[in-house]
Structure formats: C-alpha cells, structure tokens
Amino acid sequence: MNDEHGIREDILSELTTIAPEVEPDDIRDDALLRDQVDLDSMDWLNFLVRIHKRLHVDIPEADYKLLRTLGDIVDYVEKHGKP
C-alpha cells in the first residue's frame, strides 16, 4: 500500500476531480472536510466511491460517519485498504 503521504495525495486527487475549484494545499487534515469543501451529499458519495475504486478499500455506509476530516479518511484507508 502507499505510504501516508501517497494516500493523502491520492485522496486529494479524487477530491479535486469531484470539486476542481478546491486547492489541495488549503485542505487541513484536522478540520471537517465538508466544511472546507462545498460538497453536497451526492458529491460526497461520489468522492467515497472514487476512493474505494482508486485505493481498493471497502467503505461500508455504516462507516461514512467516521470520515469527517482528511486525516480520518487517510487513517481509514491505511487501516482498511488492501495492499
């Protein structure tokens, strides 16, 4: 699996695909991601699906509430991703 920096970059790449106006350098790891980026619920779902496809990590709907910050998502992918 990618190292943490690589995972973070992959996640940000998918985020900017969904929201091209986002400046990756402006995203903080510890702030609520949806407060930093204006994503509606459909965009958020598409973002999580893209993470699943790119990083080969299953994200059950029950875990969506755990993914609040960029740091949360990076940690989740590191813990649940497939090598």
Backbone as XML, in Angstrom:
<?xml version="1.0"?>
<chain id="A" units="angstrom">
  <residue number="1" name="MET">
    <atom name="N" x="0.845" y="-1.184" z="0.000"/>
    <atom name="CA" x="0.000" y="0.000" z="0.000"/>
    <atom name="C" x="0.878" y="1.231" z="0.000"/>
  </residue>
  <residue number="2" name="ASN">
    <atom name="N" x="0.339" y="2.340" z="-0.451"/>
    <atom name="CA" x="1.065" y="3.607" z="-0.456"/>
    <atom name="C" x="1.403" y="4.032" z="0.956"/>
  </residue>
  <residue number="3" name="ASP">
    <atom name="N" x="2.421" y="4.878" z="1.079"/>
    <atom name="CA" x="2.676" y="5.457" z="2.383"/>
    <atom name="C" x="1.621" y="6.520" z="2.658"/>
  </residue>
  <residue number="4" name="GLU">
    <atom name="N" x="1.625" y="7.054" z="3.884"/>
    <atom name="CA" x="0.583" y="8.007" z="4.281"/>
    <atom name="C" x="0.528" y="9.215" z="3.351"/>
  </residue>
  <residue number="5" name="HIS">
    <atom name="N" x="1.687" y="9.736" z="2.967"/>
    <atom name="CA" x="1.722" y="10.900" z="2.080"/>
    <atom name="C" x="1.106" y="10.548" z="0.723"/>
  </residue>
  <residue number="6" name="GLY">
    <atom name="N" x="1.421" y="9.377" z="0.209"/>
    <atom name="CA" x="0.868" y="8.948" z="-1.070"/>
    <atom name="C" x="-0.635" y="8.759" z="-1.008"/>
  </residue>
  <residue number="7" name="ILE">
    <atom name="N" x="-1.122" y="8.206" z="0.095"/>
    <atom name="CA" x="-2.562" y="8.026" z="0.281"/>
    <atom name="C" x="-3.244" y="9.387" z="0.331"/>
  </residue>
  <residue number="8" name="ARG">
    <atom name="N" x="-2.661" y="10.294" z="1.089"/>
    <atom name="CA" x="-3.238" y="11.639" z="1.205"/>
    <atom name="C" x="-3.308" y="12.305" z="-0.172"/>
  </residue>
  <residue number="9" name="GLU">
    <atom name="N" x="-2.243" y="12.181" z="-0.942"/>
    <atom name="CA" x="-2.226" y="12.780" z="-2.282"/>
    <atom name="C" x="-3.264" y="12.140" z="-3.196"/>
  </residue>
  <residue number="10" name="ASP">
    <atom name="N" x="-3.418" y="10.823" z="-3.106"/>
    <atom name="CA" x="-4.430" y="10.126" z="-3.916"/>
    <atom name="C" x="-5.839" y="10.596" z="-3.538"/>
  </residue>
  <residue number="11" name="ILE">
    <atom name="N" x="-6.090" y="10.742" z="-2.253"/>
    <atom name="CA" x="-7.403" y="11.201" z="-1.788"/>
    <atom name="C" x="-7.663" y="12.618" z="-2.277"/>
  </residue>
  <residue number="12" name="LEU">
    <atom name="N" x="-6.667" y="13.485" z="-2.149"/>
    <atom name="CA" x="-6.827" y="14.865" z="-2.618"/>
    <atom name="C" x="-7.029" y="14.916" z="-4.130"/>
  </residue>
  <residue number="13" name="SER">
    <atom name="N" x="-6.390" y="14.025" z="-4.854"/>
    <atom name="CA" x="-6.577" y="13.958" z="-6.296"/>
    <atom name="C" x="-8.031" y="13.626" z="-6.634"/>
  </residue>
  <residue number="14" name="GLU">
    <atom name="N" x="-8.601" y="12.681" z="-5.911"/>
    <atom name="CA" x="-10.001" y="12.324" z="-6.140"/>
    <atom name="C" x="-10.924" y="13.461" z="-5.723"/>
  </residue>
  <residue number="15" name="LEU">
    <atom name="N" x="-10.577" y="14.149" z="-4.656"/>
    <atom name="CA" x="-11.383" y="15.276" z="-4.210"/>
    <atom name="C" x="-11.408" y="16.385" z="-5.260"/>
  </residue>
  <residue number="16" name="THR">
    <atom name="N" x="-10.263" y="16.672" z="-5.836"/>
    <atom name="CA" x="-10.215" y="17.742" z="-6.838"/>
    <atom name="C" x="-10.850" y="17.320" z="-8.167"/>
  </residue>
  <residue number="17" name="THR">
    <atom name="N" x="-11.016" y="16.032" z="-8.374"/>
    <atom name="CA" x="-11.766" y="15.565" z="-9.533"/>
    <atom name="C" x="-13.258" y="15.883" z="-9.348"/>
  </residue>
  <residue number="18" name="ILE">
    <atom name="N" x="-13.741" y="15.679" z="-8.144"/>
    <atom name="CA" x="-15.142" y="15.958" z="-7.813"/>
    <atom name="C" x="-15.368" y="17.470" z="-7.685"/>
  </residue>
  <residue number="19" name="ALA">
    <atom name="N" x="-14.393" y="18.156" z="-7.088"/>
    <atom name="CA" x="-14.513" y="19.599" z="-6.842"/>
    <atom name="C" x="-13.260" y="20.303" z="-7.362"/>
  </residue>
  <residue number="20" name="PRO">
    <atom name="N" x="-13.210" y="20.574" z="-8.663"/>
    <atom name="CA" x="-11.988" y="21.115" z="-9.273"/>
    <atom name="C" x="-11.570" y="22.486" z="-8.742"/>
  </residue>
  <residue number="21" name="GLU">
    <atom name="N" x="-12.482" y="23.198" z="-8.099"/>
    <atom name="CA" x="-12.138" y="24.506" z="-7.555"/>
    <atom name="C" x="-11.324" y="24.413" z="-6.256"/>
  </residue>
  <residue number="22" name="VAL">
    <atom name="N" x="-11.228" y="23.214" z="-5.695"/>
    <atom name="CA" x="-10.510" y="23.009" z="-4.436"/>
    <atom name="C" x="-9.011" y="23.138" z="-4.662"/>
  </residue>
  <residue number="23" name="GLU">
    <atom name="N" x="-8.367" y="23.852" z="-3.771"/>
    <atom name="CA" x="-6.911" y="23.980" z="-3.785"/>
    <atom name="C" x="-6.367" y="23.001" z="-2.743"/>
  </residue>
  <residue number="24" name="PRO">
    <atom name="N" x="-5.738" y="21.898" z="-3.165"/>
    <atom name="CA" x="-5.302" y="20.861" z="-2.223"/>
    <atom name="C" x="-4.441" y="21.381" z="-1.072"/>
  </residue>
  <residue number="25" name="ASP">
    <atom name="N" x="-3.613" y="22.376" z="-1.340"/>
    <atom name="CA" x="-2.735" y="22.903" z="-0.284"/>
    <atom name="C" x="-3.523" y="23.618" z="0.813"/>
  </residue>
  <residue number="26" name="ASP">
    <atom name="N" x="-4.766" y="23.982" z="0.538"/>
    <atom name="CA" x="-5.586" y="24.683" z="1.523"/>
    <atom name="C" x="-6.363" y="23.740" z="2.436"/>
  </residue>
  <residue number="27" name="ILE">
    <atom name="N" x="-6.363" y="22.445" z="2.138"/>
    <atom name="CA" x="-7.128" y="21.476" z="2.919"/>
    <atom name="C" x="-6.331" y="21.067" z="4.154"/>
  </residue>
  <residue number="28" name="ARG">
    <atom name="N" x="-6.935" y="21.284" z="5.300"/>
    <atom name="CA" x="-6.317" y="20.887" z="6.571"/>
    <atom name="C" x="-6.735" y="19.460" z="6.919"/>
  </residue>
  <residue number="29" name="ASP">
    <atom name="N" x="-5.821" y="18.731" z="7.526"/>
    <atom name="CA" x="-6.096" y="17.339" z="7.887"/>
    <atom name="C" x="-7.048" y="17.205" z="9.069"/>
  </residue>
  <residue number="30" name="ASP">
    <atom name="N" x="-7.111" y="18.227" z="9.928"/>
    <atom name="CA" x="-7.853" y="18.111" z="11.173"/>
    <atom name="C" x="-9.170" y="18.885" z="11.199"/>
  </residue>
  <residue number="31" name="ALA">
    <atom name="N" x="-9.526" y="19.545" z="10.114"/>
    <atom name="CA" x="-10.790" y="20.290" z="10.051"/>
    <atom name="C" x="-11.822" y="19.472" z="9.283"/>
  </residue>
  <residue number="32" name="LEU">
    <atom name="N" x="-13.083" y="19.686" z="9.611"/>
    <atom name="CA" x="-14.145" y="18.957" z="8.918"/>
    <atom name="C" x="-14.058" y="19.210" z="7.420"/>
  </residue>
  <residue number="33" name="LEU">
    <atom name="N" x="-13.927" y="18.127" z="6.682"/>
    <atom name="CA" x="-13.695" y="18.238" z="5.244"/>
    <atom name="C" x="-14.875" y="18.894" z="4.535"/>
  </residue>
  <residue number="34" name="ARG">
    <atom name="N" x="-16.076" y="18.513" z="4.919"/>
    <atom name="CA" x="-17.247" y="19.083" z="4.231"/>
    <atom name="C" x="-17.431" y="20.560" z="4.572"/>
  </residue>
  <residue number="35" name="ASP">
    <atom name="N" x="-16.838" y="21.039" z="5.652"/>
    <atom name="CA" x="-16.847" y="22.474" z="5.943"/>
    <atom name="C" x="-15.816" y="23.207" z="5.094"/>
  </residue>
  <residue number="36" name="GLN">
    <atom name="N" x="-14.754" y="22.509" z="4.722"/>
    <atom name="CA" x="-13.695" y="23.119" z="3.918"/>
    <atom name="C" x="-14.025" y="23.110" z="2.431"/>
  </residue>
  <residue number="37" name="VAL">
    <atom name="N" x="-14.812" y="22.139" z="2.032"/>
    <atom name="CA" x="-15.141" y="21.942" z="0.620"/>
    <atom name="C" x="-16.659" y="21.863" z="0.513"/>
  </residue>
  <residue number="38" name="ASP">
    <atom name="N" x="-17.211" y="22.587" z="-0.399"/>
    <atom name="CA" x="-18.661" y="22.615" z="-0.563"/>
    <atom name="C" x="-19.116" y="21.428" z="-1.408"/>
  </residue>
  <residue number="39" name="LEU">
    <atom name="N" x="-19.347" y="20.297" z="-0.724"/>
    <atom name="CA" x="-19.821" y="19.096" z="-1.414"/>
    <atom name="C" x="-21.221" y="18.764" z="-0.931"/>
  </residue>
  <residue number="40" name="ASP">
    <atom name="N" x="-22.134" y="18.548" z="-1.868"/>
    <atom name="CA" x="-23.449" y="18.070" z="-1.462"/>
    <atom name="C" x="-23.355" y="16.559" z="-1.208"/>
  </residue>
  <residue number="41" name="SER">
    <atom name="N" x="-24.444" y="15.975" z="-0.766"/>
    <atom name="CA" x="-24.395" y="14.560" z="-0.381"/>
    <atom name="C" x="-24.064" y="13.650" z="-1.566"/>
  </residue>
  <residue number="42" name="MET">
    <atom name="N" x="-24.509" y="13.989" z="-2.765"/>
    <atom name="CA" x="-24.196" y="13.170" z="-3.942"/>
    <atom name="C" x="-22.711" y="13.275" z="-4.295"/>
  </residue>
  <residue number="43" name="ASP">
    <atom name="N" x="-22.156" y="14.479" z="-4.231"/>
    <atom name="CA" x="-20.726" y="14.643" z="-4.474"/>
    <atom name="C" x="-19.904" y="13.882" z="-3.439"/>
  </residue>
  <residue number="44" name="TRP">
    <atom name="N" x="-20.350" y="13.939" z="-2.177"/>
    <atom name="CA" x="-19.638" y="13.231" z="-1.107"/>
    <atom name="C" x="-19.646" y="11.728" z="-1.381"/>
  </residue>
  <residue number="45" name="LEU">
    <atom name="N" x="-20.788" y="11.204" z="-1.769"/>
    <atom name="CA" x="-20.884" y="9.780" z="-2.092"/>
    <atom name="C" x="-19.981" y="9.435" z="-3.270"/>
  </residue>
  <residue number="46" name="ASN">
    <atom name="N" x="-19.991" y="10.251" z="-4.306"/>
    <atom name="CA" x="-19.115" y="10.015" z="-5.460"/>
    <atom name="C" x="-17.645" y="10.052" z="-5.052"/>
  </residue>
  <residue number="47" name="PHE">
    <atom name="N" x="-17.299" y="10.951" z="-4.160"/>
    <atom name="CA" x="-15.930" y="11.047" z="-3.636"/>
    <atom name="C" x="-15.534" y="9.740" z="-2.935"/>
  </residue>
  <residue number="48" name="LEU">
    <atom name="N" x="-16.400" y="9.235" z="-2.081"/>
    <atom name="CA" x="-16.094" y="7.986" z="-1.367"/>
    <atom name="C" x="-16.007" y="6.800" z="-2.319"/>
  </residue>
  <residue number="49" name="VAL">
    <atom name="N" x="-16.854" y="6.772" z="-3.333"/>
    <atom name="CA" x="-16.800" y="5.699" z="-4.339"/>
    <atom name="C" x="-15.469" y="5.759" z="-5.097"/>
  </residue>
  <residue number="50" name="ARG">
    <atom name="N" x="-15.037" y="6.963" z="-5.427"/>
    <atom name="CA" x="-13.761" y="7.122" z="-6.140"/>
    <atom name="C" x="-12.587" y="6.657" z="-5.268"/>
  </residue>
  <residue number="51" name="ILE">
    <atom name="N" x="-12.650" y="6.952" z="-3.981"/>
    <atom name="CA" x="-11.605" y="6.472" z="-3.058"/>
    <atom name="C" x="-11.610" y="4.948" z="-3.050"/>
  </residue>
  <residue number="52" name="HIS">
    <atom name="N" x="-12.795" y="4.365" z="-2.970"/>
    <atom name="CA" x="-12.924" y="2.900" z="-2.987"/>
    <atom name="C" x="-12.263" y="2.307" z="-4.234"/>
  </residue>
  <residue number="53" name="LYS">
    <atom name="N" x="-12.577" y="2.869" z="-5.378"/>
    <atom name="CA" x="-12.046" y="2.328" z="-6.631"/>
    <atom name="C" x="-10.544" y="2.542" z="-6.773"/>
  </residue>
  <residue number="54" name="ARG">
    <atom name="N" x="-10.071" y="3.715" z="-6.407"/>
    <atom name="CA" x="-8.654" y="4.029" z="-6.606"/>
    <atom name="C" x="-7.753" y="3.342" z="-5.582"/>
  </residue>
  <residue number="55" name="LEU">
    <atom name="N" x="-8.218" y="3.279" z="-4.339"/>
    <atom name="CA" x="-7.357" y="2.786" z="-3.261"/>
    <atom name="C" x="-7.749" y="1.395" z="-2.778"/>
  </residue>
  <residue number="56" name="HIS">
    <atom name="N" x="-8.746" y="0.798" z="-3.428"/>
    <atom name="CA" x="-9.142" y="-0.590" z="-3.135"/>
    <atom name="C" x="-9.487" y="-0.785" z="-1.665"/>
  </residue>
  <residue number="57" name="VAL">
    <atom name="N" x="-10.312" y="0.112" z="-1.160"/>
    <atom name="CA" x="-10.765" y="-0.002" z="0.227"/>
    <atom name="C" x="-12.290" y="0.013" z="0.240"/>
  </residue>
  <residue number="58" name="ASP">
    <atom name="N" x="-12.853" y="-0.982" z="0.913"/>
    <atom name="CA" x="-14.302" y="-1.031" z="1.061"/>
    <atom name="C" x="-14.702" y="-0.079" z="2.181"/>
  </residue>
  <residue number="59" name="ILE">
    <atom name="N" x="-15.688" y="0.758" z="1.890"/>
    <atom name="CA" x="-16.180" y="1.708" z="2.890"/>
    <atom name="C" x="-17.681" y="1.461" z="3.045"/>
  </residue>
  <residue number="60" name="PRO">
    <atom name="N" x="-18.066" y="0.655" z="4.036"/>
    <atom name="CA" x="-19.495" y="0.415" z="4.230"/>
    <atom name="C" x="-20.202" y="1.705" z="4.657"/>
  </residue>
  <residue number="61" name="GLU">
    <atom name="N" x="-21.453" y="1.807" z="4.290"/>
    <atom name="CA" x="-22.226" y="3.008" z="4.606"/>
    <atom name="C" x="-22.208" y="3.316" z="6.106"/>
  </residue>
  <residue number="62" name="ALA">
    <atom name="N" x="-22.163" y="2.295" z="6.927"/>
    <atom name="CA" x="-22.135" y="2.496" z="8.377"/>
    <atom name="C" x="-20.884" y="3.259" z="8.831"/>
  </residue>
  <residue number="63" name="ASP">
    <atom name="N" x="-19.828" y="3.244" z="8.024"/>
    <atom name="CA" x="-18.580" y="3.929" z="8.387"/>
    <atom name="C" x="-18.502" y="5.356" z="7.864"/>
  </residue>
  <residue number="64" name="TYR">
    <atom name="N" x="-19.439" y="5.778" z="7.046"/>
    <atom name="CA" x="-19.382" y="7.126" z="6.467"/>
    <atom name="C" x="-19.259" y="8.191" z="7.551"/>
  </residue>
  <residue number="65" name="LYS">
    <atom name="N" x="-19.952" y="7.981" z="8.672"/>
    <atom name="CA" x="-19.936" y="8.977" z="9.746"/>
    <atom name="C" x="-18.563" y="9.111" z="10.410"/>
  </residue>
  <residue number="66" name="LEU">
    <atom name="N" x="-17.704" y="8.120" z="10.212"/>
    <atom name="CA" x="-16.349" y="8.162" z="10.779"/>
    <atom name="C" x="-15.404" y="9.034" z="9.953"/>
  </residue>
  <residue number="67" name="LEU">
    <atom name="N" x="-15.790" y="9.318" z="8.725"/>
    <atom name="CA" x="-14.915" y="10.001" z="7.772"/>
    <atom name="C" x="-15.269" y="11.481" z="7.715"/>
  </residue>
  <residue number="68" name="ARG">
    <atom name="N" x="-14.802" y="12.212" z="8.720"/>
    <atom name="CA" x="-15.172" y="13.618" z="8.845"/>
    <atom name="C" x="-14.069" y="14.567" z="8.387"/>
  </residue>
  <residue number="69" name="THR">
    <atom name="N" x="-12.833" y="14.170" z="8.568"/>
    <atom name="CA" x="-11.701" y="15.020" z="8.185"/>
    <atom name="C" x="-10.833" y="14.287" z="7.173"/>
  </residue>
  <residue number="70" name="LEU">
    <atom name="N" x="-9.943" y="15.023" z="6.535"/>
    <atom name="CA" x="-8.999" y="14.378" z="5.623"/>
    <atom name="C" x="-8.147" y="13.373" z="6.393"/>
  </residue>
  <residue number="71" name="GLY">
    <atom name="N" x="-7.739" y="13.742" z="7.603"/>
    <atom name="CA" x="-6.963" y="12.820" z="8.445"/>
    <atom name="C" x="-7.722" y="11.543" z="8.739"/>
  </residue>
  <residue number="72" name="ASP">
    <atom name="N" x="-9.033" y="11.666" z="9.009"/>
    <atom name="CA" x="-9.864" y="10.476" z="9.256"/>
    <atom name="C" x="-9.852" y="9.545" z="8.046"/>
  </residue>
  <residue number="73" name="ILE">
    <atom name="N" x="-9.976" y="10.129" z="6.864"/>
    <atom name="CA" x="-10.031" y="9.325" z="5.646"/>
    <atom name="C" x="-8.698" y="8.639" z="5.390"/>
  </residue>
  <residue number="74" name="VAL">
    <atom name="N" x="-7.597" y="9.377" z="5.557"/>
    <atom name="CA" x="-6.262" y="8.793" z="5.377"/>
    <atom name="C" x="-6.075" y="7.635" z="6.350"/>
  </residue>
  <residue number="75" name="ASP">
    <atom name="N" x="-6.404" y="7.843" z="7.626"/>
    <atom name="CA" x="-6.262" y="6.781" z="8.628"/>
    <atom name="C" x="-7.124" y="5.567" z="8.280"/>
  </residue>
  <residue number="76" name="TYR">
    <atom name="N" x="-8.347" y="5.823" z="7.826"/>
    <atom name="CA" x="-9.264" y="4.736" z="7.474"/>
    <atom name="C" x="-8.690" y="3.907" z="6.331"/>
  </residue>
  <residue number="77" name="VAL">
    <atom name="N" x="-8.201" y="4.591" z="5.297"/>
    <atom name="CA" x="-7.639" y="3.876" z="4.145"/>
    <atom name="C" x="-6.408" y="3.071" z="4.567"/>
  </residue>
  <residue number="78" name="GLU">
    <atom name="N" x="-5.564" y="3.648" z="5.404"/>
    <atom name="CA" x="-4.384" y="2.911" z="5.869"/>
    <atom name="C" x="-4.781" y="1.653" z="6.626"/>
  </residue>
  <residue number="79" name="LYS">
    <atom name="N" x="-5.817" y="1.761" z="7.424"/>
    <atom name="CA" x="-6.246" y="0.644" z="8.274"/>
    <atom name="C" x="-7.025" y="-0.417" z="7.501"/>
  </residue>
  <residue number="80" name="HIS">
    <atom name="N" x="-7.835" y="-0.007" z="6.530"/>
    <atom name="CA" x="-8.753" y="-0.926" z="5.859"/>
    <atom name="C" x="-8.387" y="-1.248" z="4.405"/>
  </residue>
  <residue number="81" name="GLY">
    <atom name="N" x="-7.407" y="-0.562" z="3.876"/>
    <atom name="CA" x="-7.050" y="-0.754" z="2.477"/>
    <atom name="C" x="-6.375" y="-2.093" z="2.238"/>
  </residue>
  <residue number="82" name="LYS">
    <atom name="N" x="-6.432" y="-2.496" z="0.993"/>
    <atom name="CA" x="-5.774" y="-3.739" z="0.601"/>
    <atom name="C" x="-4.412" y="-3.401" z="0.011"/>
  </residue>
  <residue number="83" name="PRO">
    <atom name="N" x="-3.405" y="-4.197" z="0.320"/>
    <atom name="CA" x="-2.062" y="-3.924" z="-0.203"/>
    <atom name="C" x="-1.993" y="-4.048" z="-1.724"/>
  </residue>
</chain>
